[in-house]
Coordinates of C-alpha atoms and ligand atoms in Angstrom, one line a residue:
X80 CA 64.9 132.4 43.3
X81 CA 65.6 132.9 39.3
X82 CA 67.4 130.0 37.6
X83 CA 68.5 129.2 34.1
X84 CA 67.7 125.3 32.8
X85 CA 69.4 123.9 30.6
X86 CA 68.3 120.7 28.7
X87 CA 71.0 118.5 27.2
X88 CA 69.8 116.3 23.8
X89 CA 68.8 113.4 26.1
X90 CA 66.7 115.5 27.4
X91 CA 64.7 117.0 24.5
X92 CA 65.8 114.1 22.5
X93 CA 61.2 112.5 21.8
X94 CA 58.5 114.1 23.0
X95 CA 58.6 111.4 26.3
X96 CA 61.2 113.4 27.1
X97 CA 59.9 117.3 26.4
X98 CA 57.2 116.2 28.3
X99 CA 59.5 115.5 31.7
X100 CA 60.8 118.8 30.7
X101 CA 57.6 120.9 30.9
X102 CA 57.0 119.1 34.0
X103 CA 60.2 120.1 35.3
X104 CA 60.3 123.3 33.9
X105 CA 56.3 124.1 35.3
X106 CA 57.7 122.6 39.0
X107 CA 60.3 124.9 39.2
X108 CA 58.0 128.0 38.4
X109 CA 55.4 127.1 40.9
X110 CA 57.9 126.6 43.0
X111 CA 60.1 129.7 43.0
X112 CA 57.2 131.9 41.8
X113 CA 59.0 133.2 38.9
X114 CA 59.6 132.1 35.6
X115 CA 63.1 130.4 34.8
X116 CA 64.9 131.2 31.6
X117 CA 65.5 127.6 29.3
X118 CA 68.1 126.6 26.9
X119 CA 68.2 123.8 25.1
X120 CA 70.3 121.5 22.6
X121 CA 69.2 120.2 19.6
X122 CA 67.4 116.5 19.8
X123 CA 69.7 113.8 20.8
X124 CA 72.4 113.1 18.0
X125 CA 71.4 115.4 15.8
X126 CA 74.5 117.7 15.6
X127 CA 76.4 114.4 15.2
X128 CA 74.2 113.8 12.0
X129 CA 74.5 117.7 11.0
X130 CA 78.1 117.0 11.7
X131 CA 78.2 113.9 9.3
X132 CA 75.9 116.0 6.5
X133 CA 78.5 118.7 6.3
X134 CA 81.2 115.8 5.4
X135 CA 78.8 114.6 2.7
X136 CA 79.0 117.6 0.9
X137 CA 82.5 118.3 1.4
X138 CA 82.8 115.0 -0.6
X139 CA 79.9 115.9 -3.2
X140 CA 77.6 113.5 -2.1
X141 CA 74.6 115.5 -3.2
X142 CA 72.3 112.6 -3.0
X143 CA 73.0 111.1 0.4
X144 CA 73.1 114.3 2.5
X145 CA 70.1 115.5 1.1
X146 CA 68.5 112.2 2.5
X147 CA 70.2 112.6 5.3
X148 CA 68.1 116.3 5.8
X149 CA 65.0 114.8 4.9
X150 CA 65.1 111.9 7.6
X151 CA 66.2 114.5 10.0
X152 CA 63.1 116.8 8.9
X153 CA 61.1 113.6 9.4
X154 CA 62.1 113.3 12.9
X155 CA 61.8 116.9 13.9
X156 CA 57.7 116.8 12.0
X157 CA 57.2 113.8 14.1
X158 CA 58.7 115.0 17.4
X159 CA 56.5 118.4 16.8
X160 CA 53.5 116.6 15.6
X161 CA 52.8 115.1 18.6
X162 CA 54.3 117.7 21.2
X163 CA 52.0 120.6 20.4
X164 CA 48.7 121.6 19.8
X165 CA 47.7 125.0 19.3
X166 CA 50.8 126.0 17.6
X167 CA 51.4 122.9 15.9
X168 CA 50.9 124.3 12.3
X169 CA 53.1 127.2 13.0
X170 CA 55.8 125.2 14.7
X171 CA 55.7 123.3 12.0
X172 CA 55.5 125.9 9.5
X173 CA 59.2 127.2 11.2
X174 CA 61.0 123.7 10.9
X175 CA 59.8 123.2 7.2
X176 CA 61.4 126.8 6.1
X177 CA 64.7 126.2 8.1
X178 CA 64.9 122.7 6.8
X179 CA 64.1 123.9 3.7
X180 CA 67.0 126.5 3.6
X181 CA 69.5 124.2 4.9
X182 CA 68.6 121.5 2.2
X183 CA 69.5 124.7 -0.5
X184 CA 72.9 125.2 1.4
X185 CA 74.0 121.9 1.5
X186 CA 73.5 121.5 -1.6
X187 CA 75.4 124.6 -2.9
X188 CA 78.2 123.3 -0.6
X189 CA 78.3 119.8 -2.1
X190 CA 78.4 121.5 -6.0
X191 CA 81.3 123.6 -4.7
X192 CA 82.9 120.5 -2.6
X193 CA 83.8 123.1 0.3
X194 CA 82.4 123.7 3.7
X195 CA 84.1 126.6 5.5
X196 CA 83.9 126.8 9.2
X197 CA 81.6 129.5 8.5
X198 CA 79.2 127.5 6.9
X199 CA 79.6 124.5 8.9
X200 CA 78.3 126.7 11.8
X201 CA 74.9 127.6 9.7
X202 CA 74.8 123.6 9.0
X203 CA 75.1 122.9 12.7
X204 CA 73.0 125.9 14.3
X205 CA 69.9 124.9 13.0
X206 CA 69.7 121.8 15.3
X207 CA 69.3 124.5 18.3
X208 CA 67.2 126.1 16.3
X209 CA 64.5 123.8 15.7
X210 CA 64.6 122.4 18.8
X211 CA 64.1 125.5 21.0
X212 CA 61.3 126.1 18.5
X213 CA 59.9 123.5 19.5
X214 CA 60.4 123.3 23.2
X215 CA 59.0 127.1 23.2
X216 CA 55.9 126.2 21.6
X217 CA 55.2 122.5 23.6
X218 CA 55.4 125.0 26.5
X219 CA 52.7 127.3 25.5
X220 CA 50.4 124.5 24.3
X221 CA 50.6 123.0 27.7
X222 CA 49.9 126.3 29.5
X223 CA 53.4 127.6 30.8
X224 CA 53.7 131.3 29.6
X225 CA 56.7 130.5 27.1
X226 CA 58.4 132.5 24.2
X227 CA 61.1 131.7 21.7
X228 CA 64.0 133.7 21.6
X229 CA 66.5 134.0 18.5
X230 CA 69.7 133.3 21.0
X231 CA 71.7 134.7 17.7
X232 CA 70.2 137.7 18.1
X233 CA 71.3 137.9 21.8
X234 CA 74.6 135.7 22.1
X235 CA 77.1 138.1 20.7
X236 CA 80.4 136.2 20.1
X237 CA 84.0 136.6 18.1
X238 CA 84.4 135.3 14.5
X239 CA 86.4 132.3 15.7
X240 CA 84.0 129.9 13.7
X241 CA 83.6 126.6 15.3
X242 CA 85.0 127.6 19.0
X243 CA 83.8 131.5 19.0
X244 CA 84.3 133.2 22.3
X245 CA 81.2 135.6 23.6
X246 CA 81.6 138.9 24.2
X247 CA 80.7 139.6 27.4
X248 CA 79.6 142.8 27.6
X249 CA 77.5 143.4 24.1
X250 CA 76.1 140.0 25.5
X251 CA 74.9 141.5 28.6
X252 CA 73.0 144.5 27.1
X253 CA 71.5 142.2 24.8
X254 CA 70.4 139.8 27.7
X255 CA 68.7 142.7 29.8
X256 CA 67.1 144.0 26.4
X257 CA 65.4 140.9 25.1
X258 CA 65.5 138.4 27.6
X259 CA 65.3 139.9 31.0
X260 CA 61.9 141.7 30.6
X261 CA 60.7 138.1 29.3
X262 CA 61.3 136.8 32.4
X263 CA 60.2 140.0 34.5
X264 CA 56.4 139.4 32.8
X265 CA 56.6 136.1 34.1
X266 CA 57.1 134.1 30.9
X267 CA 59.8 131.1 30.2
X268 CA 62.1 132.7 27.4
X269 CA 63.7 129.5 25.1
X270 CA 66.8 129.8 23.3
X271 CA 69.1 127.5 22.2
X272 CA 72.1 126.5 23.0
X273 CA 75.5 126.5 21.6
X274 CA 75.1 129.1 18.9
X275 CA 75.7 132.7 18.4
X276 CA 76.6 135.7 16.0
X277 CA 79.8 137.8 15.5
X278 CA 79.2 141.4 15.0
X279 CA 78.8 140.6 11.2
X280 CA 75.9 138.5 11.7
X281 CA 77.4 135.3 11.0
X282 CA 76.1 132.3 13.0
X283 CA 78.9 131.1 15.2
X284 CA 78.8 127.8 17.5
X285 CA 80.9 127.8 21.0
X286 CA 82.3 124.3 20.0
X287 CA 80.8 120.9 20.9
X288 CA 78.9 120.5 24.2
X289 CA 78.6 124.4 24.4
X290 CA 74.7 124.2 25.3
X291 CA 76.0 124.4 28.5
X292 CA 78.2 127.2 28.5
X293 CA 75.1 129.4 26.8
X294 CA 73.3 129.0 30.1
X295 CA 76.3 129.7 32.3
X296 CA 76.4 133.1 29.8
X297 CA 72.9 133.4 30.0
X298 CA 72.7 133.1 33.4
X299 CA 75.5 135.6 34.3
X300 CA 74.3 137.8 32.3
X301 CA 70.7 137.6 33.9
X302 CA 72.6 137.3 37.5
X303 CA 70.1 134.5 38.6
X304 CA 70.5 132.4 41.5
X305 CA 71.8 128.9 40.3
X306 CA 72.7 127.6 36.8
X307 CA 70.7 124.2 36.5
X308 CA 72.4 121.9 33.8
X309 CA 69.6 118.8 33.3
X310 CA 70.9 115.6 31.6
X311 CA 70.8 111.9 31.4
X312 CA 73.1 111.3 34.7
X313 CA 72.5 112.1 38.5
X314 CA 74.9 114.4 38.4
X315 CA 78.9 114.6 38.5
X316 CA 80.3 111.4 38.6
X317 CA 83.5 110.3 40.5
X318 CA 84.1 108.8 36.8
X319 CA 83.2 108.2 33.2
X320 CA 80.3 106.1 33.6
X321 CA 81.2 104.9 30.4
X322 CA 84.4 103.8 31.4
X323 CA 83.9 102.9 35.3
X324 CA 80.9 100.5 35.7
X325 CA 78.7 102.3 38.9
X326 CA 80.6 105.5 40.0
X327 CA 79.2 107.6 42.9
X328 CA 77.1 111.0 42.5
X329 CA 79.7 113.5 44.2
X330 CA 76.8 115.7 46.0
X331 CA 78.7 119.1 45.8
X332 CA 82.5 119.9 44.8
X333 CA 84.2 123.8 43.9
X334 CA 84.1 125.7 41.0
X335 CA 88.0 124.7 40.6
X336 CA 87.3 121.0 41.2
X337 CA 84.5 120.8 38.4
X338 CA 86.8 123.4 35.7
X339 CA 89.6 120.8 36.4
X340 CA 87.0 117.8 35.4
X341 CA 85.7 119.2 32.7
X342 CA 88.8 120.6 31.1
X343 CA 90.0 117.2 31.3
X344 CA 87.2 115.1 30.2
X345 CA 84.3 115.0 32.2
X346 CA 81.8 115.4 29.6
X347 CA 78.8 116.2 31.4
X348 CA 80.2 120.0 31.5
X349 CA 81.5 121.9 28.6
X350 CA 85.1 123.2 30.2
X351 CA 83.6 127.1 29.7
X352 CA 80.4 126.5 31.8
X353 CA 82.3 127.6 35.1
X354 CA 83.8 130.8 34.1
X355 CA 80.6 132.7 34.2
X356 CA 80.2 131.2 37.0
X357 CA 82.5 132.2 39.2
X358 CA 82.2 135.6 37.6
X359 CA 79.3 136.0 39.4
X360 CA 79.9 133.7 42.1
X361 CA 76.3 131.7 40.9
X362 CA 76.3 128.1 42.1
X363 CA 75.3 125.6 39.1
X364 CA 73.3 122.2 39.4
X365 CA 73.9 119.2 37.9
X366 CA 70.5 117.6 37.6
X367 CA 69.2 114.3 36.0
X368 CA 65.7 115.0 33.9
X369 CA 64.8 111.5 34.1
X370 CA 64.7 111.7 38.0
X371 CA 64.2 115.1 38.3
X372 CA 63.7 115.0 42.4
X373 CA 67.4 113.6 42.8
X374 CA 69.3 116.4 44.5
X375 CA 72.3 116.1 42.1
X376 CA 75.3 118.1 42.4
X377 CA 75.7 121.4 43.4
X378 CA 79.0 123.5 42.1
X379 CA 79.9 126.4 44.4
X380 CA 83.1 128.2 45.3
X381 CA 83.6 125.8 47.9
X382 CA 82.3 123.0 47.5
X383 CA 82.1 121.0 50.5
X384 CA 85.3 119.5 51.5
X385 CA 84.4 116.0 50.3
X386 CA 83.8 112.8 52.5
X387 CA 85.7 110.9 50.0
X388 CA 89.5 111.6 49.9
X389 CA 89.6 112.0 46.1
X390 CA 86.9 113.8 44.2
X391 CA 86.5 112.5 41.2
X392 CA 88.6 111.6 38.5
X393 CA 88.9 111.9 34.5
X394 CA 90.2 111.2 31.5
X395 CA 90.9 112.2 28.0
X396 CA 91.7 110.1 25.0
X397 CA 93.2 111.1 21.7
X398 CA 96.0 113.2 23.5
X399 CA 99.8 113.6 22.0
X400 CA 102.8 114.2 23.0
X401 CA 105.7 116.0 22.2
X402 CA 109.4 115.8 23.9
X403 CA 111.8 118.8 22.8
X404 CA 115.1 118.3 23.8
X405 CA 116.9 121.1 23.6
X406 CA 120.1 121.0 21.4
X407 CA 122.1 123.3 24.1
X408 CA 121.1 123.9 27.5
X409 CA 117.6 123.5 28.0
X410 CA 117.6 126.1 31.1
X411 CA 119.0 128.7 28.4
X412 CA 117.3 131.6 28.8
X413 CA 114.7 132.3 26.5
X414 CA 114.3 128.7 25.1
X415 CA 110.9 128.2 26.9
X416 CA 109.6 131.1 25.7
X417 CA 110.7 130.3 22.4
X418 CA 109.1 126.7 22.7
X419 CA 105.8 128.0 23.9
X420 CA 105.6 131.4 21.0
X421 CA 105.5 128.0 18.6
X422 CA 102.2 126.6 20.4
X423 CA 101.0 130.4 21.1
X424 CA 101.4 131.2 17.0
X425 CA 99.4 128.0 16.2
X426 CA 96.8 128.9 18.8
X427 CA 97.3 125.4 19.9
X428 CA 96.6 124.9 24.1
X429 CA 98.9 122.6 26.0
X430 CA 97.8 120.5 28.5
X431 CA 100.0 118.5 30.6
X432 CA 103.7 120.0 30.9
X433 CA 106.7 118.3 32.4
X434 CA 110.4 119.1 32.6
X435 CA 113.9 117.5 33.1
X436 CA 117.6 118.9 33.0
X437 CA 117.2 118.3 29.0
X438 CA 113.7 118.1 27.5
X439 CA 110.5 119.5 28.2
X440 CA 107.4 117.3 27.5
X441 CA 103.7 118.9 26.6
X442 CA 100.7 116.9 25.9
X443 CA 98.0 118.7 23.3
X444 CA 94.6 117.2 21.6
X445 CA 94.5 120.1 18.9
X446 CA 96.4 118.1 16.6
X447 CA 95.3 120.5 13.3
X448 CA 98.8 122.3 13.3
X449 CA 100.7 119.2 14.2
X450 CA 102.8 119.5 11.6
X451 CA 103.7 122.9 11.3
X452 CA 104.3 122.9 15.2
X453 CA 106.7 119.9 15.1
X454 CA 108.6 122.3 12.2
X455 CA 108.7 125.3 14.0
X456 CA 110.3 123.5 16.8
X457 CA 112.3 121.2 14.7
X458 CA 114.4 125.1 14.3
X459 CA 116.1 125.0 17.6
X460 CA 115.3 121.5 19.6
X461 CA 115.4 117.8 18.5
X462 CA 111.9 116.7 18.7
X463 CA 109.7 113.2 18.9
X464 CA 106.1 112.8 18.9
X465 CA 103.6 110.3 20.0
X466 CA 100.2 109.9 19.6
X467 CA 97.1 107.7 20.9
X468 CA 98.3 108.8 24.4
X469 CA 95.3 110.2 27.1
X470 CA 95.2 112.2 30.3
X471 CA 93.8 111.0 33.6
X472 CA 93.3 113.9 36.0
X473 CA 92.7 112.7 40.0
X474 CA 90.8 115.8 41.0
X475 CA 90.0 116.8 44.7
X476 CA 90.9 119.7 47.3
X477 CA 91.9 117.3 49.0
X478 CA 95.5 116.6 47.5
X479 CA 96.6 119.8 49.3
X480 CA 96.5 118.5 52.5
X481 CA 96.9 115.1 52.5
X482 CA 100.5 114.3 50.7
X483 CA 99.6 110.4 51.1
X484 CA 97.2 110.5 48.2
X485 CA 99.9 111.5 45.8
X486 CA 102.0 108.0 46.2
X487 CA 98.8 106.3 46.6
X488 CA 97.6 107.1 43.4
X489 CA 101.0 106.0 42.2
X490 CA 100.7 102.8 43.9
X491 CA 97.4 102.0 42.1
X492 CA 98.9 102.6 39.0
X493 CA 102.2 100.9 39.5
X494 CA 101.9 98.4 36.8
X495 CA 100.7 100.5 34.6
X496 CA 103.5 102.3 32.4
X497 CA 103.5 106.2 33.3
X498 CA 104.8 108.6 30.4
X499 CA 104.7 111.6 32.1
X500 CA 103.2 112.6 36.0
X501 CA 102.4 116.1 37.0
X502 CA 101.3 117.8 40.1
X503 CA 100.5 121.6 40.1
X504 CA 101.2 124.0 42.3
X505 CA 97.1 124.7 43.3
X506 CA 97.8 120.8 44.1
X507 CA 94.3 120.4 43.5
X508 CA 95.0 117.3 40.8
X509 CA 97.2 114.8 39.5
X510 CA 98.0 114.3 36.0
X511 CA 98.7 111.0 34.4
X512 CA 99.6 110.5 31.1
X513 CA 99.6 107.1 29.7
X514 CA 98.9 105.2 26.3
X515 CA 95.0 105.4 25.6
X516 CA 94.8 101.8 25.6
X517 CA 95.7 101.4 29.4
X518 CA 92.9 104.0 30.0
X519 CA 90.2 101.7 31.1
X520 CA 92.8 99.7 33.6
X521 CA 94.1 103.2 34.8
X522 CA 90.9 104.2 35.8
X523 CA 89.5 100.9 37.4
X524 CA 92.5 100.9 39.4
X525 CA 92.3 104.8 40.5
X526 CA 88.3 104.1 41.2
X527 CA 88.9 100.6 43.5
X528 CA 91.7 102.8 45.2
X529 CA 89.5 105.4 46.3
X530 CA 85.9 105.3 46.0
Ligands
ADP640 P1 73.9 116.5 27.4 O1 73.4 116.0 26.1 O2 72.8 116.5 28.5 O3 74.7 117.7 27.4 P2 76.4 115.0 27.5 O4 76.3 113.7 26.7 O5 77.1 116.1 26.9 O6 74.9 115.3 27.9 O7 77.0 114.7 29.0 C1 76.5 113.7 29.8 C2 77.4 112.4 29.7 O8 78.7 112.7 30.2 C3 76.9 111.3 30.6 O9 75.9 110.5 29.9 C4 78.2 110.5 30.8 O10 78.3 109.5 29.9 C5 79.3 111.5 30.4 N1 80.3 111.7 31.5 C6 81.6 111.6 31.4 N2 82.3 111.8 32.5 C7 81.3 112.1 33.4 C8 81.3 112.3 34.8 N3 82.4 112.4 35.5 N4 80.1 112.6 35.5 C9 79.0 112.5 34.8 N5 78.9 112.2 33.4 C10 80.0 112.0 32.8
LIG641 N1 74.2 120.2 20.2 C1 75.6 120.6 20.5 C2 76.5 119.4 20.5 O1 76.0 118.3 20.4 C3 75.7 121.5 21.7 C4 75.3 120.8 23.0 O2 74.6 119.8 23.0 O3 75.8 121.2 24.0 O4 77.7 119.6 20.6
MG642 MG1 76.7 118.2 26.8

């Protein structure tokens, strides 16, 4: 059996936890008698702090990024330091010069007071950088056969800085030239997550949380046998944990199920990390590293039709909506299409979309083109907006068979005021869309009612 493993920042996040993952990552070699391909994220937080750098020097603050760097230099020494052994001079010899080369280009940002997507993506990729660096070389000091592999050089994506898409098939050649023979020799290839390069050779990032959706790539494109996403929970949870004190581990749900939770919140998977999946029709594992012999949940094309009536259910915050009421008759031919060219031309994805004799309702979180949207739309409809709205998504085959669960759901919530309700035609979820503050309610309510 050939897998790909991913490692969220939890789980490279000291060197505590790199050493549960070369345990882990040994296990599953002696185990399957082959070696498993690894991808990692950069240390806990640390894009969150590369994030917060890149602000600094939009706003000139020479001084303060640059001691932001060095703390984050610090921790990266000290994390090496005491990880590896043999190649501790060289590891650290490759974190100094990319530290080093960062400092110099945040610096040059912060004189010029401008940080393109562009170069925001060199700020951010070196956090995967680093850490696979690292991870490669704690491998190899602790005797699993590892190498470090440049995942720009192999993740081949658009120019769409910030959320690039991969190109799948210059991906794929580049997969069986320089990883694939990696793994053939029987040695753990490391690359990091979440970052690639458009045919220019400018470093590109898949947006945040795409660690995941590398492997899914990765592992497509190396057709292995499961796709093993290792993080800080047991596995998908029939809610936010952060939200829902003590949900339940749902032990396996479909492909559609976990897109439909992830796409609406479930942050444990980047939305992308199924569509390579189902491409090949590869199951993927969510696992915890921190009890790495807990079976987790297992993602496949069927899933099991669950025990539970519901599967699980989600929620995303920050979430606005628009009504456009059409100033003639809303049914007039050609006025949806007209309404959705103006979120097509602003590349801006809609959500949740309901309708009524004389307005149609759309929920989106892309607010950058706000404006100009509510402008364009302004032409031909009267238009209102509000924001500080969410999405809760009840997710479960289920739903299709048993009409009951709709009202219930409804029942649970009946206190609750309900801005728009929407049930698809796959009738594998329904869509709530409420003001973010009744969020937590909402989803004790849903939870008590069926888990
Ligand atoms: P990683 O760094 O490993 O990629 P993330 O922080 O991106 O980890 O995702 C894991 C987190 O996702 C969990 O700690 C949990 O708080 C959050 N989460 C939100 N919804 C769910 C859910 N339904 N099931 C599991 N985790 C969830
Ligand atoms: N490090 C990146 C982020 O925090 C990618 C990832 O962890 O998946 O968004
Ligand atoms: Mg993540």
């Amino acid at each position: 059996m050939t897998v790909v493993m991913k490692f969220g920042g939890t789980s490279v996040a000291d060197p505590d936890a790199i050493n549960r993952l070369i345990g882990i990552v040994r296990q599953q070699q002696t185990r399957n008698g082959s070696a498993p391909a690894v991808v990692v994220s950069a240390l806990a937080g640390v894009t969150d702090k590369l994030v917060a750098v890149a602000r600094l020097a939009e706003d000139g603050e020479v001084d303060k990024a640059s001691a932001e760097l060095h703390a984050l230099l610090d921790r990266h020494v000290r994390v090496a330091s005491a990880i590896t052994s043999d190649s501790r001079a060289a590891t650290l010899a490759h974190v100094g010069r990319e530290f080093e080369e960062l400092i110099g280009l945040v610096h040059a940002l912060a004189v010029l007071r401008e940080v393109s997507p562009r170069s925001l993506d060199a700020v951010l990729a070196v956090g995967e950088i680093v850490s696979s660096r690292i991870v490669a070389a704690a491998l190899a000091d602790h005797r699993v056969a590892a190498e470090w592999v440049d995942a720009r050089k192999v993740l081949t994506t658009d120019a769409e800085h910030n959320a690039a898409a991969p190109n799948i098939v210059e991906t794929d050649d580049r997969v069986r030239e320089r990883v694939a023979p990696i793994v053939a020799g029987g040695t753990v290839p490391v690359l990091g997550g979440f970052i690639g390069a458009a045919a220019n050779g400018a470093t590109t990032t898949l947006g945040r949380g795409g660690s995941d959706y590398s492997a899914a790539i990765f592992g497509a494109s190396l057709e292995v046998d499961e796709i093993q996403i290792w993080t800080d929970v047991d596995g998908m949870l029939t809610a936010d944990p952060r939200i829902v004190p003590q949900p339940h581990v749902v032990p396996q749900m479909s492909f559609a199920e976990a897109s439909e939770l992830a796409y609406f919140g479930a942050k444990v998977l980047h939305p992308s990390t199924i569509l390579p999946a189902v491409a090949k029709n590869i199951p993927v594992r969510i696992l915890n590293s921190r009890r790495p012999d807990n079976p987790g949940t297992l993602i496949t094309a069927d899933g099991r039709p669950p025990g539970s009536e519901l599967t699980a259910i989600a929620c995303k915050r920050d979430v606005t909506v628009i009504d456009i009421t059409s100033t003639r008759m809303l049914m007039a031919h050609g006025f949806l299409r007209r309404l959705f060219e103006v979120f097509e031309r602003f590349k801006t994805p809609v959500d949740v979309v309901t309708t009524s004799e004389v307005s149609v309702s759309v929920t989106v979180d892309d607010t950058r083109r706000l404006e100009a949207i509510l402008d364009n739309l302004r032409n031909f409809a009267e238009v209102g907006c509000e924001t500080e709205m969410a999405i809760i998504c009840a997710v479960g085959e289920n739903l299709r068979l048993d009409a009951a669960l709709f009202s219930r759901a409804v029942t649970a919530l009946e206190r609750i005021p309900l801005r728009l309700v929407s049930q698809a035609a796959s009738r594998r979820n329904i869509t709530f869309v409420l003001r973010s503050s009744d969020v937590p309610h909402a989803m004790m309510r849903l939870h008590e009612t069926f888990f």
